[in-house]
């Protein structure tokens, strides 16, 4: 499958405008996201960071079309969420998005290769071919010798590598990872992040990683910080380096990075 | 994706066997209890069905079942013979007698008095001795279960005696007879001999058994016999149903069994449905995961239905198999002899299991369909 770069907005994979999300009804209704504007560029790893409960998971669920926003617009590769509904949305997601979860979410009954082959099987590829392709990609993530192991026979780090293989096997244009290192020890966490840098980054793919593990911040090309359902600041790697070497420098705000164009609500 | 559904179901052997056996156990409960009930009801009519030669039974108009008879005068036989459409008609006696064994014990028996000339209604399978021996004076044939009841642990011996109504009876043969509902021993003898054994009374004839001429309409014949004699004339089938309905209406059996069957159904349903439902619920996150990865709701429904069909089919097969094995193993136990799973019960169980598993899948499917795919991140 060749990745085709959309003609408009060449470098932006996902753009969110004025995203809000409420949970609950009446008295107990709470607003978790307060008008998020965010662009996720292709070819980079964007980290989404922030304290627990600030709305990171909610935001990425909305980005992936797993959750409806209460208000706001999302455009995925030039397609508005408005036009993607029901079965079309599900199929669009299957084709274009890869997922990596904190708890790996591998099917315990399937081998590593079969798990990794799932997105291809879902897309309708014959099982043999899909599994053969999954074996190749497991090779790439360093699990060439564990292709026939069940998840229960693998360590956490190995399972997460299988999950990464699964998330990439169908060459999606967006890879979304929610706390991929949170369940892992420091060493395995580093391995997973290095792997993401090595195999996931591609000029035609955006990688969005939610984390509050500051040990992995160095792997991000840009860091989006959230608090209380708002984007607090966005730093590129260069800006972050500069900020760290000049500790007195004032933190960058959203406006200063993206300019006011980002606030078209 | 069917392959994935299959793997999900069978991946954990223990769990898989657990679900299948849950459904199997449910099927056993349903099939087994219902079969026992049906077989028991069949027993109430076994003595009617055993008389394969008769097309029509004529009896006292006040009779309600084969076990509660009222005698008629012997002359009814010749009256029935005169009705057009009757090929032949013979008398038969059936009644309860008390017999004294050589050791002094008294036992209740069912005594069958067969037409002296034709022996219509005689047992079809002789295990020892021969039917012709009934021609000897005081000769009786006993059923196998009855013999082991009267003479427990003793090998069969021709010439054992019993005493009924102060008259001696000699056992000249042993037969295989369908066990009657009341598990009393059954004695067969000639009509005229039976009269001497039975308690004295003005009338003695229990039934007139009728064979129709070919091409006769049974309903019409029954009606004509009824008109001519003022007696009740029923086809074998009608008489059997009347007896079954009598038992259902006038004994505690249907209530008791109804409760047991209902319990079997409820427990069976609960177990079979519950195990499958729980299985899906346990896999809810996996289904959510598949939904996130682009599996459509339609596919999910197919997957769950496939799992349901596999579980239901296997569970049903094993359940019916186990019930059949039970009846096979107990076929020599007097109180369960002849019990089996009628095909209607097998069908009913299949329908019940399908409904149960379908219901469980619908509940499961509902849960999976309303599942927010965002749970994958939780
Ligand atoms: N389905 C829901 N119903 C009600 N409230 C919810 C629901 N999902 C999330 N919330 C609330 O929304 C807020 C943000 O949750 P979210 O999971 O997005 O946070 P997070 O930033 O991912 O936190 P963490 O770092 O702990 O994963 C929390 O206060 C949470 O309780
Ligand atoms: Mg979260």
XYZ file of C-alpha atoms and ligand atoms in Angstrom:
675
model
C 0.000 0.000 0.000
C 1.479 3.365 -1.047
C 0.849 6.251 1.225
C -0.627 9.157 -0.671
C -0.086 12.617 0.624
C -3.247 14.702 0.448
C -3.004 17.731 -1.795
C -4.338 20.243 0.678
C -2.673 20.964 4.035
C 0.353 18.964 2.954
C 2.003 18.508 6.292
C -0.989 18.315 8.628
C -2.459 14.885 9.335
C -5.094 15.797 11.888
C -6.527 19.143 12.697
C -8.864 19.843 15.596
C -10.852 23.034 15.888
C -12.743 24.039 19.003
C -13.149 20.539 20.380
C -15.206 20.320 23.557
C -16.416 17.243 25.323
C -18.805 16.899 28.227
C -19.507 13.821 30.298
C -22.621 13.150 32.331
C -26.000 14.848 32.411
C -27.644 17.679 34.282
C -26.141 18.307 37.703
C -23.269 15.901 37.186
C -22.358 17.209 33.763
C -18.703 18.095 33.557
C -16.694 19.589 30.739
C -13.531 17.622 30.189
C -12.254 19.366 27.054
C -12.597 23.132 26.702
C -12.208 24.056 23.042
C -9.099 22.321 21.841
C -7.329 23.599 18.724
C -4.539 21.328 17.614
C -2.729 20.309 14.450
C -0.758 17.089 14.297
C 1.889 17.146 11.584
C 3.040 14.271 9.393
C 6.515 12.827 9.676
C 6.903 13.547 13.376
C 6.273 12.130 16.799
C 3.986 14.406 18.771
C 3.817 13.800 22.484
C 0.656 14.691 24.378
C 1.552 15.224 28.017
C -0.180 16.448 31.133
C -1.346 15.497 34.591
C -3.673 12.573 35.149
C -7.279 13.387 34.370
C -6.530 16.424 32.187
C -8.302 14.852 29.208
C -5.521 13.309 27.104
C -7.260 9.999 26.524
C -10.534 11.764 25.825
C -8.842 13.936 23.215
C -7.158 11.100 21.355
C -10.366 9.040 21.447
C -12.064 11.912 19.668
C -9.198 12.280 17.198
C -9.510 8.595 16.277
C -13.260 8.766 15.906
C -13.806 6.437 18.843
C -15.674 9.132 20.733
C -17.937 11.912 19.523
C -16.972 15.442 20.495
C -19.710 17.512 22.108
C -18.706 20.337 19.808
C -15.983 21.198 17.300
C -14.558 19.870 14.058
C -11.880 17.333 13.276
C -10.319 16.801 9.902
C -8.400 13.592 9.300
C -6.287 13.629 6.161
C -8.580 16.132 4.568
C -11.760 14.202 5.473
C -14.052 15.866 7.967
C -15.451 13.695 10.722
C -18.832 15.043 9.684
C -18.659 13.051 6.469
C -17.307 9.945 8.160
C -20.134 8.158 9.904
C -21.118 4.633 10.865
C -19.532 1.850 8.868
C -17.506 4.291 6.761
C -15.891 5.710 9.863
C -15.123 2.228 11.189
C -13.516 1.212 7.923
C -11.658 4.500 7.600
C -10.267 3.942 11.080
C -9.266 0.374 10.313
C -7.413 1.464 7.219
C -5.779 4.677 8.376
C -5.138 4.452 12.095
C -2.902 2.150 14.122
C -3.323 1.803 17.874
C -0.934 1.029 20.695
C -2.417 0.747 24.161
C -1.061 0.854 27.660
C -2.361 -2.653 28.311
C -1.211 -3.945 24.874
C -4.706 -5.384 24.187
C -3.460 -8.392 22.274
C -5.910 -11.225 21.734
C -4.671 -13.916 24.146
C -5.802 -16.754 21.881
C -3.703 -15.655 18.917
C 0.050 -15.977 18.387
C 2.245 -12.904 18.029
C 2.162 -13.190 14.246
C -1.603 -13.702 14.147
C -2.133 -10.723 16.424
C 0.103 -8.569 14.294
C -1.753 -9.725 11.191
C -5.181 -8.683 12.503
C -5.481 -5.278 10.785
C -4.701 -6.921 7.440
C -7.204 -9.713 8.088
C -9.806 -7.150 9.068
C -9.116 -5.344 5.802
C -9.828 -8.613 3.984
C -6.364 -9.948 3.180
C -6.213 -13.778 3.108
C -4.941 -15.074 6.435
C -1.796 -16.789 5.111
C -0.567 -13.717 3.345
C -1.429 -11.479 6.271
C 0.423 -13.684 8.737
C 3.452 -13.883 6.422
C 3.538 -10.111 6.263
C 3.128 -9.889 10.036
C 6.122 -12.208 10.457
C 8.255 -9.801 8.448
C 7.261 -6.837 10.542
C 7.827 -8.778 13.768
C 11.334 -9.325 12.450
C 11.684 -5.546 12.185
C 10.641 -5.025 15.798
C 13.150 -7.662 16.927
C 10.725 -10.492 17.620
C 11.577 -12.678 14.640
C 12.144 -15.600 16.981
C 8.872 -15.214 18.912
C 6.355 -15.116 16.068
C 4.561 -18.229 17.254
C 4.424 -17.314 20.928
C 1.147 -16.518 22.641
C 0.968 -13.152 24.447
C 1.022 -14.956 27.788
C 4.464 -16.313 26.904
C 5.890 -12.848 26.227
C 7.184 -10.165 28.561
C 5.401 -6.815 28.774
C 8.001 -5.159 26.590
C 7.744 -7.923 24.003
C 3.965 -7.717 24.006
C 4.152 -3.994 23.425
C 6.487 -4.615 20.492
C 3.938 -7.037 19.050
C 1.331 -4.318 19.548
C 3.539 -1.862 17.658
C 3.972 -4.366 14.868
C 0.203 -4.781 14.755
C -0.315 -1.033 14.718
C 2.026 -0.601 11.749
C 1.454 -3.731 9.674
C -1.182 -2.079 7.507
C 0.908 1.085 7.084
C -1.576 3.484 8.650
C -1.238 7.235 8.199
C -1.801 7.914 11.873
C -0.364 5.988 14.795
C -1.927 6.671 18.172
C -0.293 5.390 21.346
C -1.865 5.837 24.777
C 0.731 5.558 27.531
C 2.705 2.889 25.648
C 5.432 2.780 28.295
C 3.376 3.206 31.466
C 3.135 -0.500 32.218
C 6.795 -1.122 31.444
C 10.028 -0.776 33.384
C 12.410 2.001 32.373
C 14.551 -0.191 30.126
C 11.625 -1.703 28.201
C 10.066 1.748 27.965
C 13.206 3.100 26.322
C 13.283 0.142 23.911
C 9.665 0.739 22.926
C 10.222 4.458 22.324
C 13.400 3.822 20.342
C 11.486 1.315 18.293
C 8.731 3.838 17.617
C 11.314 6.373 16.433
C 12.981 3.793 14.231
C 9.999 2.050 12.609
C 7.002 4.313 13.021
C 8.288 7.654 11.826
C 7.632 8.079 8.154
C 7.173 11.204 6.051
C 3.585 10.241 5.346
C 2.613 9.239 8.853
C 1.783 11.183 11.985
C 2.600 9.617 15.338
C 0.749 10.781 18.429
C 1.924 9.460 21.764
C 0.135 10.175 25.037
C 2.459 9.900 27.989
C 3.159 11.290 31.395
C 6.431 9.462 31.559
C 8.950 12.330 31.402
C 11.750 9.863 30.720
C 10.471 9.526 27.187
C 10.025 13.244 26.410
C 13.315 13.215 24.516
C 11.750 10.999 21.835
C 9.198 13.586 20.822
C 9.624 15.999 17.926
C 7.046 18.175 19.582
C 5.438 18.175 22.984
C 1.848 19.251 23.486
C 1.124 19.989 27.141
C -2.429 19.848 28.459
C -3.933 20.886 31.759
C -7.571 20.809 32.746
C -8.867 20.151 29.279
C -6.900 22.960 27.648
C -3.717 23.036 25.630
C -1.209 24.843 27.735
C 1.752 24.977 25.386
C 3.331 23.335 22.392
C 7.095 23.024 22.128
C 9.152 21.690 19.271
C 12.254 19.708 20.049
C 14.480 22.648 19.076
C 12.527 25.060 21.245
C 12.702 22.626 24.112
C 16.476 22.260 23.735
C 16.808 25.997 23.650
C 14.560 26.393 26.668
C 16.547 23.836 28.600
C 19.857 25.482 27.796
C 18.402 28.901 28.698
C 16.473 28.228 31.891
C 15.229 31.810 32.261
C 13.489 31.812 28.881
C 9.787 32.383 29.087
C 7.682 29.283 28.137
C 6.226 29.253 24.655
C 2.500 29.630 24.367
C 0.269 28.101 21.793
C -0.005 31.408 19.981
C 3.668 31.860 19.736
C 4.184 28.479 18.135
C 1.303 28.287 15.723
C 0.162 31.854 15.433
C -3.416 33.026 15.632
C -4.470 30.996 12.585
C -4.802 28.123 14.964
C -7.718 29.745 16.688
C -10.250 29.589 13.946
C -13.025 28.170 16.073
C -12.891 -12.937 10.954
C -14.735 -16.189 11.513
C -11.359 -17.642 12.181
C -10.722 -15.009 14.847
C -14.112 -15.774 16.425
C -13.251 -19.459 16.478
C -9.842 -18.750 18.036
C -11.361 -16.482 20.666
C -13.800 -19.217 21.580
C -11.385 -22.123 21.679
C -8.219 -20.300 22.678
C -8.661 -21.044 26.351
C -9.385 -24.785 26.412
C -10.671 -24.852 29.963
C -13.024 -21.959 29.449
C -14.198 -23.364 26.126
C -14.965 -26.759 27.623
C -16.655 -24.976 30.513
C -19.038 -23.151 28.188
C -19.756 -26.212 26.073
C -20.422 -28.289 29.160
C -22.585 -25.544 30.594
C -24.785 -25.778 27.522
C -24.502 -29.583 27.528
C -25.619 -29.715 31.138
C -28.544 -27.464 30.359
C -29.499 -29.747 27.470
C -29.222 -32.812 29.685
C -31.541 -31.283 32.255
C -34.127 -30.401 29.666
C -33.907 -33.571 27.568
C -33.644 -35.928 30.498
C -36.500 -34.598 32.591
C -38.811 -34.242 29.633
C -37.960 -37.729 28.396
C -38.691 -39.256 31.768
C -42.027 -37.504 31.864
C -42.941 -38.560 28.357
C -41.757 -42.118 28.935
C -43.734 -42.304 32.146
C -46.830 -41.110 30.353
C -46.159 -43.691 27.664
C -46.095 -46.344 30.349
C -49.624 -45.509 31.300
C -50.660 -46.664 27.860
C -48.124 -49.436 27.327
C -50.749 -52.103 27.903
C -52.966 -50.550 25.287
C -50.193 -50.199 22.747
C -49.054 -53.784 23.356
C -52.292 -55.101 21.886
C -51.244 -54.379 18.356
C -53.995 -56.447 16.718
C -56.920 -54.423 18.002
C -58.141 -51.383 16.094
C -60.991 -50.476 18.408
C -61.539 -50.942 22.146
C -65.050 -51.244 23.489
C -65.469 -50.695 27.213
C -67.876 -49.636 29.892
C -69.117 -46.140 29.216
C -67.857 -44.990 32.623
C -64.252 -45.967 32.071
C -61.722 -43.169 32.336
C -58.427 -44.946 31.875
C -56.917 -48.353 31.236
C -56.213 -48.673 34.932
C -59.702 -47.984 36.240
C -62.111 -50.326 34.532
C -65.695 -51.337 35.073
C -66.878 -54.705 33.876
C -69.590 -55.411 31.293
C -71.614 -58.565 30.659
C -69.950 -61.165 28.410
C -72.799 -60.863 25.942
C -71.387 -57.565 24.669
C -68.849 -59.524 22.622
C -71.496 -61.043 20.397
C -73.342 -57.709 20.115
C -70.177 -56.058 18.849
C -69.564 -58.929 16.443
C -72.866 -58.077 14.811
C -71.882 -54.525 13.921
C -71.087 -54.109 10.220
C -67.401 -53.431 9.571
C -66.196 -55.651 12.391
C -63.832 -58.358 11.130
C -63.549 -60.014 14.491
C -64.178 -59.169 18.143
C -62.912 -60.922 21.286
C -63.239 -60.313 24.999
C -60.451 -59.407 27.380
C -60.216 -59.146 31.126
C -57.893 -56.844 33.003
C -57.980 -56.429 36.733
C -56.092 -56.287 39.988
C -55.883 -59.468 42.037
C -54.181 -60.405 45.252
C -51.905 -63.412 45.041
C -50.482 -65.475 47.867
C -46.945 -66.715 47.390
C -45.798 -70.110 48.728
C -43.952 -68.286 51.505
C -47.236 -66.764 52.634
C -46.655 -63.207 51.376
C -49.557 -61.465 49.641
C -48.892 -59.418 46.528
C -50.992 -57.231 44.252
C -50.849 -58.287 40.604
C -52.320 -57.205 37.303
C -54.216 -60.111 35.794
C -54.896 -60.251 32.058
C -57.497 -62.694 30.792
C -57.093 -63.412 27.063
C -59.668 -64.853 24.730
C -59.467 -68.652 25.124
C -59.419 -69.376 21.399
C -57.272 -66.623 19.932
C -55.184 -65.329 22.879
C -55.469 -61.842 21.371
C -53.459 -59.464 23.533
C -50.864 -62.081 24.439
C -47.314 -60.912 25.112
C -45.307 -60.717 21.923
C -41.982 -61.882 23.270
C -41.599 -65.073 25.318
C -38.390 -65.408 27.282
C -39.110 -68.878 28.614
C -41.846 -71.431 27.984
C -44.368 -70.924 25.202
C -47.743 -69.302 24.718
C -49.279 -72.658 23.859
C -48.666 -73.771 27.444
C -51.485 -71.448 28.496
C -53.821 -74.182 27.291
C -52.830 -76.269 30.321
C -55.087 -76.011 33.359
C -54.270 -73.229 35.846
C -51.459 -72.007 33.617
C -50.228 -68.401 33.832
C -47.388 -66.479 32.172
C -45.602 -63.810 34.143
C -43.595 -60.825 32.945
C -39.889 -60.779 33.632
C -39.862 -57.730 35.881
C -42.777 -59.215 37.835
C -40.985 -62.477 38.341
C -37.898 -60.836 39.812
C -40.210 -58.768 41.995
C -42.067 -61.813 43.357
C -39.051 -64.106 43.544
C -36.102 -61.776 44.050
C -32.705 -63.284 43.329
C -34.145 -66.593 42.149
C -33.398 -67.954 38.683
C -36.505 -68.520 36.607
C -38.055 -71.926 37.224
C -41.077 -73.279 35.411
C -43.755 -74.614 37.678
C -43.613 -72.073 40.509
C -47.026 -71.638 42.002
C -49.133 -68.791 43.306
C -52.544 -68.800 44.933
C -55.318 -66.450 43.872
C -58.864 -66.549 45.182
C -58.009 -69.869 46.856
C -57.018 -71.380 43.535
C -53.610 -72.537 42.477
C -51.846 -70.996 39.476
C -48.800 -72.529 37.824
C -46.253 -70.297 36.114
C -45.573 -71.908 32.735
C -43.667 -69.134 31.059
C -41.947 -65.801 31.326
C -42.442 -62.982 28.870
C -41.203 -59.527 28.092
C -44.047 -57.080 28.572
C -43.896 -53.301 28.431
C -43.772 -52.153 32.032
C -47.137 -50.733 33.093
C -47.376 -47.413 34.871
C -48.195 -49.131 38.150
C -45.157 -51.332 38.431
C -47.096 -54.437 39.475
C -46.244 -57.855 38.112
C -48.395 -58.795 35.123
C -49.935 -62.272 34.798
C -51.413 -63.498 31.530
C -53.911 -66.316 31.419
C -56.983 -67.458 29.533
C -60.234 -65.574 29.988
C -62.042 -68.472 31.598
C -59.152 -69.176 33.948
C -58.890 -65.535 34.908
C -62.536 -65.597 35.944
C -61.685 -68.133 38.635
C -58.819 -66.051 39.973
C -60.596 -62.729 40.013
C -62.772 -61.583 42.890
C -66.353 -62.760 42.279
C -68.785 -60.334 40.653
C -71.796 -60.232 38.366
C -69.954 -58.954 35.290
C -66.449 -59.767 34.212
C -65.697 -58.469 30.721
C -63.288 -55.497 30.665
C -62.914 -54.915 26.925
C -64.116 -56.071 23.607
C -61.166 -55.870 21.220
C -62.204 -55.241 17.636
C -60.423 -55.740 14.346
C -61.941 -53.698 11.525
C -62.651 -54.972 8.060
C -60.274 -53.364 5.550
C -61.563 -50.050 4.225
C -63.710 -49.303 7.264
C -63.606 -45.811 8.716
C -62.565 -46.191 12.368
C -64.468 -43.149 13.609
C -67.634 -44.317 11.940
C -67.195 -47.827 13.296
C -66.713 -46.524 16.850
C -69.854 -44.499 16.487
C -71.850 -47.460 15.250
C -70.613 -49.723 18.022
C -71.478 -47.006 20.514
C -74.986 -46.750 19.139
C -75.527 -50.482 19.068
C -74.146 -51.240 22.546
C -74.405 -47.993 24.466
C -70.771 -48.586 25.383
C -67.678 -46.501 24.841
C -65.839 -47.471 21.649
C -62.464 -45.880 21.012
C -59.629 -46.415 18.586
C -56.372 -47.535 20.158
C -55.005 -44.025 19.772
C -58.037 -42.364 21.321
C -58.016 -44.770 24.232
C -54.314 -44.108 24.819
C -54.830 -40.347 24.801
C -57.814 -40.637 27.110
C -55.653 -42.564 29.559
C -52.794 -40.085 29.349
C -55.148 -37.169 29.862
C -56.729 -38.954 32.798
C -53.360 -39.304 34.463
C -52.470 -35.736 33.717
C -55.758 -34.444 35.118
C -56.243 -36.666 38.102
C -52.793 -37.368 39.485
C -49.998 -35.271 40.911
C -47.636 -36.459 38.207
C -48.027 -33.575 35.806
C -47.708 -31.008 38.578
C -44.691 -32.664 40.094
C -43.102 -33.302 36.779
C -44.155 -29.961 35.477
C -42.225 -28.407 38.315
C -39.205 -30.608 37.685
C -39.261 -29.911 33.974
C -39.710 -26.224 34.602
C -36.778 -26.339 36.993
C -34.776 -28.273 34.432
C -35.611 -25.613 31.894
C -34.844 -22.723 34.187
C -31.632 -24.171 35.542
C -30.642 -25.401 32.102
C -31.378 -22.012 30.587
C -29.590 -20.201 33.353
C -26.498 -22.333 33.032
C -26.376 -22.473 29.260
C -27.323 -18.845 28.718
C -25.267 -17.508 31.564
C -22.043 -19.232 30.588
C -22.262 -17.965 27.044
C -23.298 -14.482 28.055
C -20.480 -14.276 30.568
C -18.057 -15.467 27.927
C -18.924 -12.536 25.683
C -18.874 -10.092 28.557
C -15.437 -11.312 29.537
C -14.334 -10.706 25.987
C -15.998 -7.321 25.798
C -12.673 -5.538 25.787
C -11.404 -7.754 22.987
C -14.488 -6.958 20.962
C -14.015 -3.258 21.728
C -10.475 -3.606 20.533
C -11.606 -5.198 17.286
C -14.170 -2.437 16.836
C -11.463 0.179 17.264
C -9.319 -1.639 14.714
C -12.057 -1.367 12.114
C -14.298 -4.407 12.564
C -17.838 -3.378 11.689
C -20.820 -4.138 13.893
C -22.098 -6.554 11.280
C -18.927 -8.562 11.484
C -19.069 -8.535 15.279
C -22.618 -9.911 15.169
C -21.497 -12.642 12.790
C -18.629 -13.533 15.097
C -20.850 -13.812 18.155
C -23.470 -15.809 16.276
C -20.815 -18.167 15.006
C -19.582 -18.686 18.542
C -23.150 -19.226 19.691
C -23.814 -21.813 17.001
C -20.647 -23.728 17.805
C -21.329 -23.679 21.530
C -25.028 -24.460 21.119
C -24.456 -27.251 18.605
C -21.700 -28.963 20.530
C -23.417 -28.512 23.881
C -26.682 -29.869 22.526
C -24.982 -32.867 20.925
C -23.115 -33.752 24.066
C -26.199 -33.162 26.216
C -28.455 -35.401 24.144
C -25.659 -37.954 23.960
C -25.292 -38.017 27.732
C -29.038 -38.388 28.227
C -29.124 -41.230 25.712
C -26.237 -42.918 27.511
C -28.139 -42.587 30.777
C -31.210 -44.323 29.389
C -29.048 -46.946 27.708
C -27.297 -47.736 30.996
C -30.570 -47.923 32.928
C -32.544 -49.945 30.422
C -32.428 -53.000 32.686
C -33.616 -51.121 35.747
C -37.302 -52.044 36.134
C -38.424 -48.567 37.017
C -36.643 -47.029 34.032
C -36.966 -49.860 31.529
C -38.177 -48.697 28.147
C -37.427 -45.073 28.908
C -35.877 -43.256 25.987
C -35.592 -39.875 24.356
C -38.506 -39.525 21.933
C -37.477 -37.593 18.820
C -40.002 -34.936 19.761
C -38.132 -34.344 23.000
C -34.810 -34.198 21.138
C -36.349 -31.609 18.841
C -37.862 -29.670 21.709
C -34.499 -29.611 23.451
C -32.828 -28.410 20.262
C -35.356 -25.611 19.967
C -34.960 -24.724 23.642
C -31.162 -24.677 23.417
C -31.272 -22.578 20.263
C -33.624 -20.105 21.879
C -31.470 -19.927 24.994
C -28.226 -19.458 23.108
C -29.844 -16.976 20.722
C -31.183 -14.975 23.647
C -27.802 -15.014 25.298
C -26.180 -13.898 22.054
C -28.703 -11.136 21.543
C -27.945 -9.856 25.040
C -24.232 -10.203 24.381
C -24.503 -8.558 20.982
C -26.412 -5.691 22.505
C -23.682 -5.190 25.056
C -21.007 -5.234 22.387
C -22.901 -2.930 20.058
C -23.538 -0.233 22.643
C -19.951 -0.530 23.790
C -18.116 2.775 23.363
C -15.073 1.763 21.369
C -13.181 4.299 23.483
C -13.108 1.669 26.269
C -10.013 0.306 24.560
C -8.057 3.080 26.213
C -9.389 2.320 29.666
N -16.876 7.953 30.098
C -16.667 8.923 31.014
N -17.667 9.312 31.826
C -17.474 10.283 32.737
N -16.322 10.903 32.924
C -15.269 10.540 32.168
C -15.402 9.530 31.166
N -14.211 9.399 30.564
C -13.381 10.299 31.152
N -14.018 10.966 32.103
C -13.434 12.018 32.929
O -12.778 12.914 32.075
C -11.586 13.362 32.670
C -10.423 13.143 31.737
O -10.206 11.765 31.558
P -9.069 11.185 30.642
O -9.134 9.730 30.740
O -9.204 11.789 29.301
O -7.779 11.726 31.364
P -6.250 11.410 31.076
O -5.605 12.702 30.864
O -6.142 10.391 30.006
O -5.788 10.797 32.456
P -4.715 9.667 32.742
O -3.384 10.301 32.586
O -4.996 9.278 34.142
O -4.970 8.565 31.773
C -11.436 12.630 33.987
O -11.846 13.479 35.013
C -12.388 11.474 33.853
O -12.932 11.171 35.109
Mg -5.465 8.383 29.919
